[in-house]
Short mmCIF file of C-alpha atoms in Angstrom, two decimals:
data_model
loop_
_atom_site.label_atom_id
_atom_site.label_comp_id
_atom_site.label_asym_id
_atom_site.label_seq_id
_atom_site.Cartn_x
_atom_site.Cartn_y
_atom_site.Cartn_z
CA MET A 1 -0.16 -0.51 -0.15
CA GLU A 2 1.05 3.17 -1.01
CA ALA A 3 1.70 6.01 1.62
CA THR A 4 -1.48 8.18 -0.91
CA ASP A 5 -3.47 5.38 -0.80
CA LYS A 6 -4.96 6.71 2.65
CA VAL A 7 -5.51 10.55 1.88
CA PHE A 8 -8.45 11.18 1.46
CA ALA A 9 -8.71 15.51 1.49
CA GLY A 10 -10.58 18.05 -0.69
CA PRO A 11 -13.51 17.51 -2.50
CA VAL A 12 -12.63 13.24 -2.60
CA PRO A 13 -15.00 12.91 0.93
CA GLN A 14 -18.12 15.76 -0.48
CA ILE A 15 -17.43 12.84 -3.88
CA TYR A 16 -17.09 10.18 -1.33
CA ASP A 17 -20.09 10.33 0.03
CA ARG A 18 -22.51 12.22 -2.17
CA LEU A 19 -22.06 9.00 -4.83
CA LEU A 20 -19.73 6.59 -3.27
CA VAL A 21 -21.85 5.02 -0.12
CA PRO A 22 -25.05 4.44 -1.33
CA LEU A 23 -23.59 3.26 -5.08
CA ILE A 24 -21.46 0.45 -3.53
CA PHE A 25 -21.56 0.72 1.36
CA LYS A 26 -24.67 1.47 2.24
CA PRO A 27 -25.93 -2.10 0.72
CA TYR A 28 -23.32 -4.00 2.78
CA ALA A 29 -23.39 -1.05 6.06
CA GLU A 30 -27.06 -2.81 5.82
CA ASP A 31 -25.81 -5.72 6.46
CA LEU A 32 -23.44 -5.66 8.29
CA ALA A 33 -25.10 -3.17 10.95
CA ALA A 34 -27.06 -5.98 10.96
CA ARG A 35 -25.44 -8.32 12.02
CA VAL A 36 -23.97 -6.37 14.54
CA MET A 37 -27.28 -6.00 16.65
CA ALA A 38 -28.31 -8.82 16.73
CA GLY A 39 -25.53 -9.77 19.31
CA ASP A 40 -27.87 -7.02 21.08
CA PRO A 41 -24.25 -4.91 21.78
CA ARG A 42 -25.01 -2.34 24.81
CA ARG A 43 -21.50 -0.38 23.71
CA ILE A 44 -19.78 -0.43 20.11
CA LEU A 45 -16.68 1.01 18.39
CA GLU A 46 -16.60 1.12 14.94
CA VAL A 47 -13.05 1.63 13.31
CA ALA A 48 -12.18 3.22 10.04
CA ALA A 49 -15.63 5.08 10.05
CA GLY A 50 -15.36 6.97 6.88
CA THR A 51 -18.34 9.17 6.38
CA GLY A 52 -20.47 6.98 8.38
CA ALA A 53 -22.63 4.71 6.86
CA LEU A 54 -21.79 2.21 8.71
CA THR A 55 -22.24 4.66 11.70
CA GLN A 56 -26.43 5.36 10.49
CA GLU A 57 -27.66 2.10 9.49
CA MET A 58 -26.67 0.83 13.08
CA ALA A 59 -28.17 4.25 14.53
CA ALA A 60 -31.19 3.23 13.35
CA ARG A 61 -31.34 -0.51 15.09
CA LEU A 62 -29.68 0.76 18.00
CA ASP A 63 -32.07 0.29 21.06
CA GLY A 64 -30.60 1.54 24.28
CA GLY A 65 -26.46 1.34 23.85
CA SER A 66 -23.52 3.80 22.41
CA ILE A 67 -21.55 3.99 19.05
CA VAL A 68 -18.75 5.30 18.90
CA ALA A 69 -17.29 5.30 15.42
CA THR A 70 -13.26 6.93 14.90
CA ASP A 71 -11.91 7.37 11.96
CA LEU A 72 -7.85 8.52 11.54
CA ASN A 73 -9.40 11.46 8.75
CA PRO A 74 -10.86 14.45 9.79
CA ALA A 75 -12.06 14.62 6.77
CA MET A 76 -14.58 12.07 6.44
CA LEU A 77 -15.01 11.92 10.22
CA ASP A 78 -16.75 15.70 9.96
CA LEU A 79 -18.65 14.40 7.37
CA ALA A 80 -20.28 10.99 10.09
CA ALA A 81 -20.37 13.65 12.94
CA ALA A 82 -22.76 15.59 10.84
CA ARG A 83 -25.46 12.78 10.63
CA PHE A 84 -25.63 12.94 13.78
CA PRO A 85 -25.56 16.65 15.43
CA ASN A 86 -28.31 16.23 18.48
CA ASP A 87 -27.90 11.91 19.13
CA GLY A 88 -26.57 11.85 22.33
CA ARG A 89 -26.10 7.70 21.50
CA ILE A 90 -22.63 7.98 18.87
CA THR A 91 -19.66 9.88 19.49
CA CYS A 92 -16.81 10.54 17.48
CA ARG A 93 -13.72 10.74 17.82
CA GLN A 94 -10.31 10.57 15.51
CA ALA A 95 -8.28 7.62 16.51
CA ASP A 96 -5.72 5.27 14.72
CA ALA A 97 -6.94 1.83 15.03
CA LEU A 98 -3.42 0.16 15.48
CA ASP A 99 -3.55 2.24 18.60
CA LEU A 100 -6.74 2.62 20.00
CA PRO A 101 -7.17 5.46 22.83
CA PHE A 102 -9.50 3.27 24.95
CA ALA A 103 -8.79 0.97 28.12
CA GLY A 104 -9.41 -2.81 27.77
CA GLU A 105 -12.61 -4.63 27.16
CA SER A 106 -15.04 -1.28 26.89
CA PHE A 107 -16.72 -2.47 24.00
CA ASP A 108 -19.46 -5.82 23.52
CA THR A 109 -18.80 -5.70 19.60
CA VAL A 110 -15.78 -3.98 17.67
CA THR A 111 -16.79 -4.01 14.04
CA CYS A 112 -15.09 -1.88 10.26
CA GLN A 113 -16.53 -1.30 7.02
CA PHE A 114 -14.33 -2.02 4.70
CA GLY A 115 -11.60 -0.33 6.09
CA VAL A 116 -9.15 -3.35 8.05
CA MET A 117 -7.44 -3.08 4.24
CA PHE A 118 -5.89 0.20 4.92
CA PHE A 119 -4.20 -1.20 7.80
CA PRO A 120 -0.78 -0.72 7.78
CA ASP A 121 -0.60 -4.32 9.61
CA LYS A 122 -3.49 -6.09 9.58
CA ALA A 123 -2.38 -8.63 13.32
CA LYS A 124 -1.30 -5.40 15.75
CA GLY A 125 -5.06 -3.38 14.59
CA TYR A 126 -7.09 -6.79 14.55
CA ALA A 127 -4.64 -7.36 17.88
CA GLU A 128 -6.04 -3.56 19.28
CA ALA A 129 -9.09 -5.12 18.65
CA ARG A 130 -9.50 -7.99 20.77
CA ARG A 131 -8.09 -5.99 23.30
CA VAL A 132 -10.65 -3.48 23.33
CA LEU A 133 -13.07 -6.05 23.34
CA LYS A 134 -14.06 -7.75 26.48
CA PRO A 135 -14.13 -11.60 26.83
CA GLY A 136 -16.77 -12.74 24.78
CA GLY A 137 -17.10 -10.00 22.18
CA ARG A 138 -17.50 -10.34 18.63
CA PHE A 139 -15.27 -7.48 15.88
CA LEU A 140 -17.04 -7.85 12.68
CA PHE A 141 -16.29 -6.52 9.59
CA ASN A 142 -15.93 -6.58 5.24
CA VAL A 143 -13.93 -6.46 3.03
CA TRP A 144 -14.16 -6.52 -0.61
CA ASP A 145 -13.64 -9.41 -2.86
CA ALA A 146 -11.61 -9.28 -5.42
CA VAL A 147 -11.94 -6.38 -8.47
CA GLU A 148 -13.35 -9.63 -11.20
CA SER A 149 -16.04 -10.17 -8.97
CA ASN A 150 -17.36 -6.36 -8.73
CA ASP A 151 -18.35 -4.74 -12.20
CA PHE A 152 -18.32 -0.71 -11.64
CA THR A 153 -14.47 -1.44 -10.32
CA ALA A 154 -13.44 -3.83 -12.84
CA VAL A 155 -14.64 -1.93 -15.95
CA MET A 156 -13.21 1.01 -14.75
CA LEU A 157 -9.67 0.08 -14.26
CA ASP A 158 -9.83 -2.24 -17.59
CA ALA A 159 -10.50 1.88 -19.44
CA LEU A 160 -8.01 2.83 -16.98
CA ALA A 161 -5.17 0.60 -18.42
CA GLU A 162 -6.46 1.34 -21.82
CA LEU A 163 -5.56 5.28 -21.21
CA PHE A 164 -3.07 4.67 -19.29
CA PRO A 165 -1.00 1.67 -20.88
CA GLY A 166 2.40 2.22 -19.33
CA ASP A 167 1.42 3.35 -15.63
CA PRO A 168 -2.30 2.51 -15.03
CA PRO A 169 -4.23 3.74 -11.83
CA ARG A 170 -4.28 0.91 -9.57
CA PHE A 171 -4.87 2.15 -5.99
CA LEU A 172 -8.78 0.89 -6.57
CA ALA A 173 -7.19 -3.10 -7.05
CA ARG A 174 -4.20 -2.50 -4.80
CA THR A 175 -5.98 -1.23 -1.68
CA PRO A 176 -9.30 -1.90 -1.05
CA HIS A 177 -9.57 -4.54 -3.44
CA GLY A 178 -6.27 -6.06 -2.41
CA TYR A 179 -7.21 -8.27 0.85
CA HIS A 180 -9.56 -11.48 -0.02
CA ASP A 181 -7.44 -14.30 0.31
CA VAL A 182 -9.67 -16.40 2.86
CA GLY A 183 -6.89 -18.00 3.74
CA THR A 184 -4.13 -14.55 4.47
CA ILE A 185 -6.93 -12.97 6.21
CA GLU A 186 -7.70 -16.09 8.80
CA LEU A 187 -4.36 -15.99 9.46
CA ASP A 188 -3.73 -12.24 10.36
CA ILE A 189 -7.05 -13.22 12.34
CA MET A 190 -5.58 -15.30 14.45
CA SER A 191 -2.19 -13.28 14.26
CA GLY A 192 -4.40 -10.94 15.95
CA GLY A 193 -5.21 -13.62 18.69
CA PHE A 194 -8.37 -14.21 17.64
CA PRO A 195 -9.39 -17.90 17.32
CA ARG A 196 -10.23 -18.55 13.37
CA PRO A 197 -12.93 -16.32 12.64
CA GLU A 198 -16.44 -17.85 10.60
CA ILE A 199 -15.98 -16.00 7.02
CA GLU A 200 -18.95 -15.24 4.68
CA ARG A 201 -19.15 -13.92 1.38
CA VAL A 202 -21.82 -11.79 0.44
CA GLU A 203 -23.19 -10.58 -3.37
CA LYS A 204 -25.01 -7.45 -3.89
CA ARG A 205 -25.87 -5.55 -6.59
CA SER A 206 -25.61 -2.26 -7.48
CA ARG A 207 -27.44 0.75 -8.27
CA ALA A 208 -27.12 3.97 -10.21
CA ASP A 209 -28.94 6.63 -11.75
CA SER A 210 -26.35 7.41 -14.81
CA ALA A 211 -22.91 6.04 -15.77
CA ALA A 212 -21.68 9.40 -15.07
CA ASP A 213 -22.29 8.99 -11.64
CA VAL A 214 -20.30 5.66 -11.40
CA ALA A 215 -17.17 7.11 -13.56
CA ILE A 216 -17.52 10.36 -11.08
CA GLY A 217 -17.14 8.84 -7.52
CA LEU A 218 -14.62 6.10 -8.49
CA CYS A 219 -13.12 8.34 -10.78
CA GLN A 220 -12.64 11.79 -8.02
CA GLY A 221 -14.45 10.10 -4.47
CA THR A 222 -10.95 7.85 -3.91
CA PRO A 223 -7.67 8.22 -3.74
CA MET A 224 -7.00 7.18 -7.04
CA ARG A 225 -8.53 10.66 -8.04
CA GLY A 226 -5.13 12.38 -7.17
CA GLU A 227 -3.22 9.29 -9.47
CA ILE A 228 -4.66 10.12 -12.09
CA GLU A 229 -4.28 13.90 -11.44
CA ALA A 230 -0.18 12.54 -11.34
CA ARG A 231 -0.24 11.25 -14.77
CA GLY A 232 -0.93 14.95 -16.43
CA THR A 233 -2.56 13.28 -18.79
CA PRO A 234 -5.10 12.01 -20.18
CA GLU A 235 -6.55 15.21 -17.51
CA LEU A 236 -9.11 13.96 -14.77
CA ARG A 237 -12.23 15.91 -16.21
CA ALA A 238 -11.65 13.66 -19.90
CA VAL A 239 -10.57 10.12 -18.00
CA THR A 240 -14.15 10.27 -15.77
CA GLU A 241 -15.77 11.08 -18.86
CA ALA A 242 -13.83 7.77 -20.57
CA VAL A 243 -15.48 5.95 -17.88
CA ALA A 244 -18.59 6.97 -18.18
CA LYS A 245 -18.05 5.91 -21.82
CA ALA A 246 -17.21 2.74 -20.91
CA LEU A 247 -19.98 1.71 -18.33
CA GLU A 248 -22.76 3.24 -20.54
CA ARG A 249 -21.29 -0.12 -23.22
CA ARG A 250 -21.07 -2.08 -20.84
CA PHE A 251 -24.49 -1.46 -19.08
CA GLY A 252 -26.55 0.71 -21.20
CA SER A 253 -27.47 4.07 -20.27
CA GLY A 254 -29.69 5.57 -18.38
CA ALA A 255 -30.00 3.96 -14.70
CA ILE A 256 -27.20 0.11 -14.85
CA GLU A 257 -26.52 -1.62 -12.23
CA GLY A 258 -23.45 -4.53 -11.18
CA ALA A 259 -22.40 -7.11 -9.04
CA LEU A 260 -21.49 -5.80 -5.56
CA SER A 261 -19.27 -9.12 -4.00
CA ALA A 262 -17.23 -9.03 -0.72
CA PHE A 263 -16.57 -11.23 2.31
CA VAL A 264 -17.77 -11.32 6.20
CA VAL A 265 -15.67 -11.56 9.10
CA SER A 266 -16.40 -12.92 12.49
CA ALA A 267 -14.24 -12.94 15.44
CA ARG A 268 -14.85 -13.84 19.13
CA LYS A 269 -13.08 -12.99 21.86
CA ALA A 270 -12.70 -16.61 24.03
CA GLU A 271 -13.97 -15.68 27.84
CA ALA A 272 -11.86 -15.42 30.50
#
């Protein structure tokens, strides 16, 4: 993972929240929130909360508990906090998932939506989740499946390979979709001190009003934006238009729909 892969700044957080959250994150936020709440936790810690897609879904299902939503990136967390201006059940706090500022055994559940792929040391991040969990507590997170199983991203990366044949931008393949080997995930979880986790492949559908919305979201609402801009020519607007045309060729004009695939991971801390 390159250092720029974690940079969500400038216009990126707003585009991410406006276009990518409903496009690809909301379906899995609904799924993960239901799994978290099935355990009836009282204190929930969310790491790498981003702009609060999962936080919002958990809050809608929360009955008498509390959520601490954390993220390393202040610009993303500010958007998350804006979703809950008067909700005393929700606390948003900047924190590094690899060095959590919480006492041991503080939470019933730790959860993370599409964030562990950004951990520079996966086992350390998992060990921190385990440390702050109460005995018997659950750690639930999801990760993206391979690019080939996620239609819109696959078409985009093919288009970028044609536009930049010598050095195509690879952020999406390298980091968000770069951590999908089940065996590797199991080993990392166990290296963090958990027993062998349960891992389930979950397929969803992604829907957008237009190919242009998908192209703008993927090209301009992620660190892919910086990679494209760093290459100079063609410039960001032209690249976004080319990706939109590639999506239209594959999925048609007007509203479009494509496959999504991810893995949901569940690990439980041993009882004392």
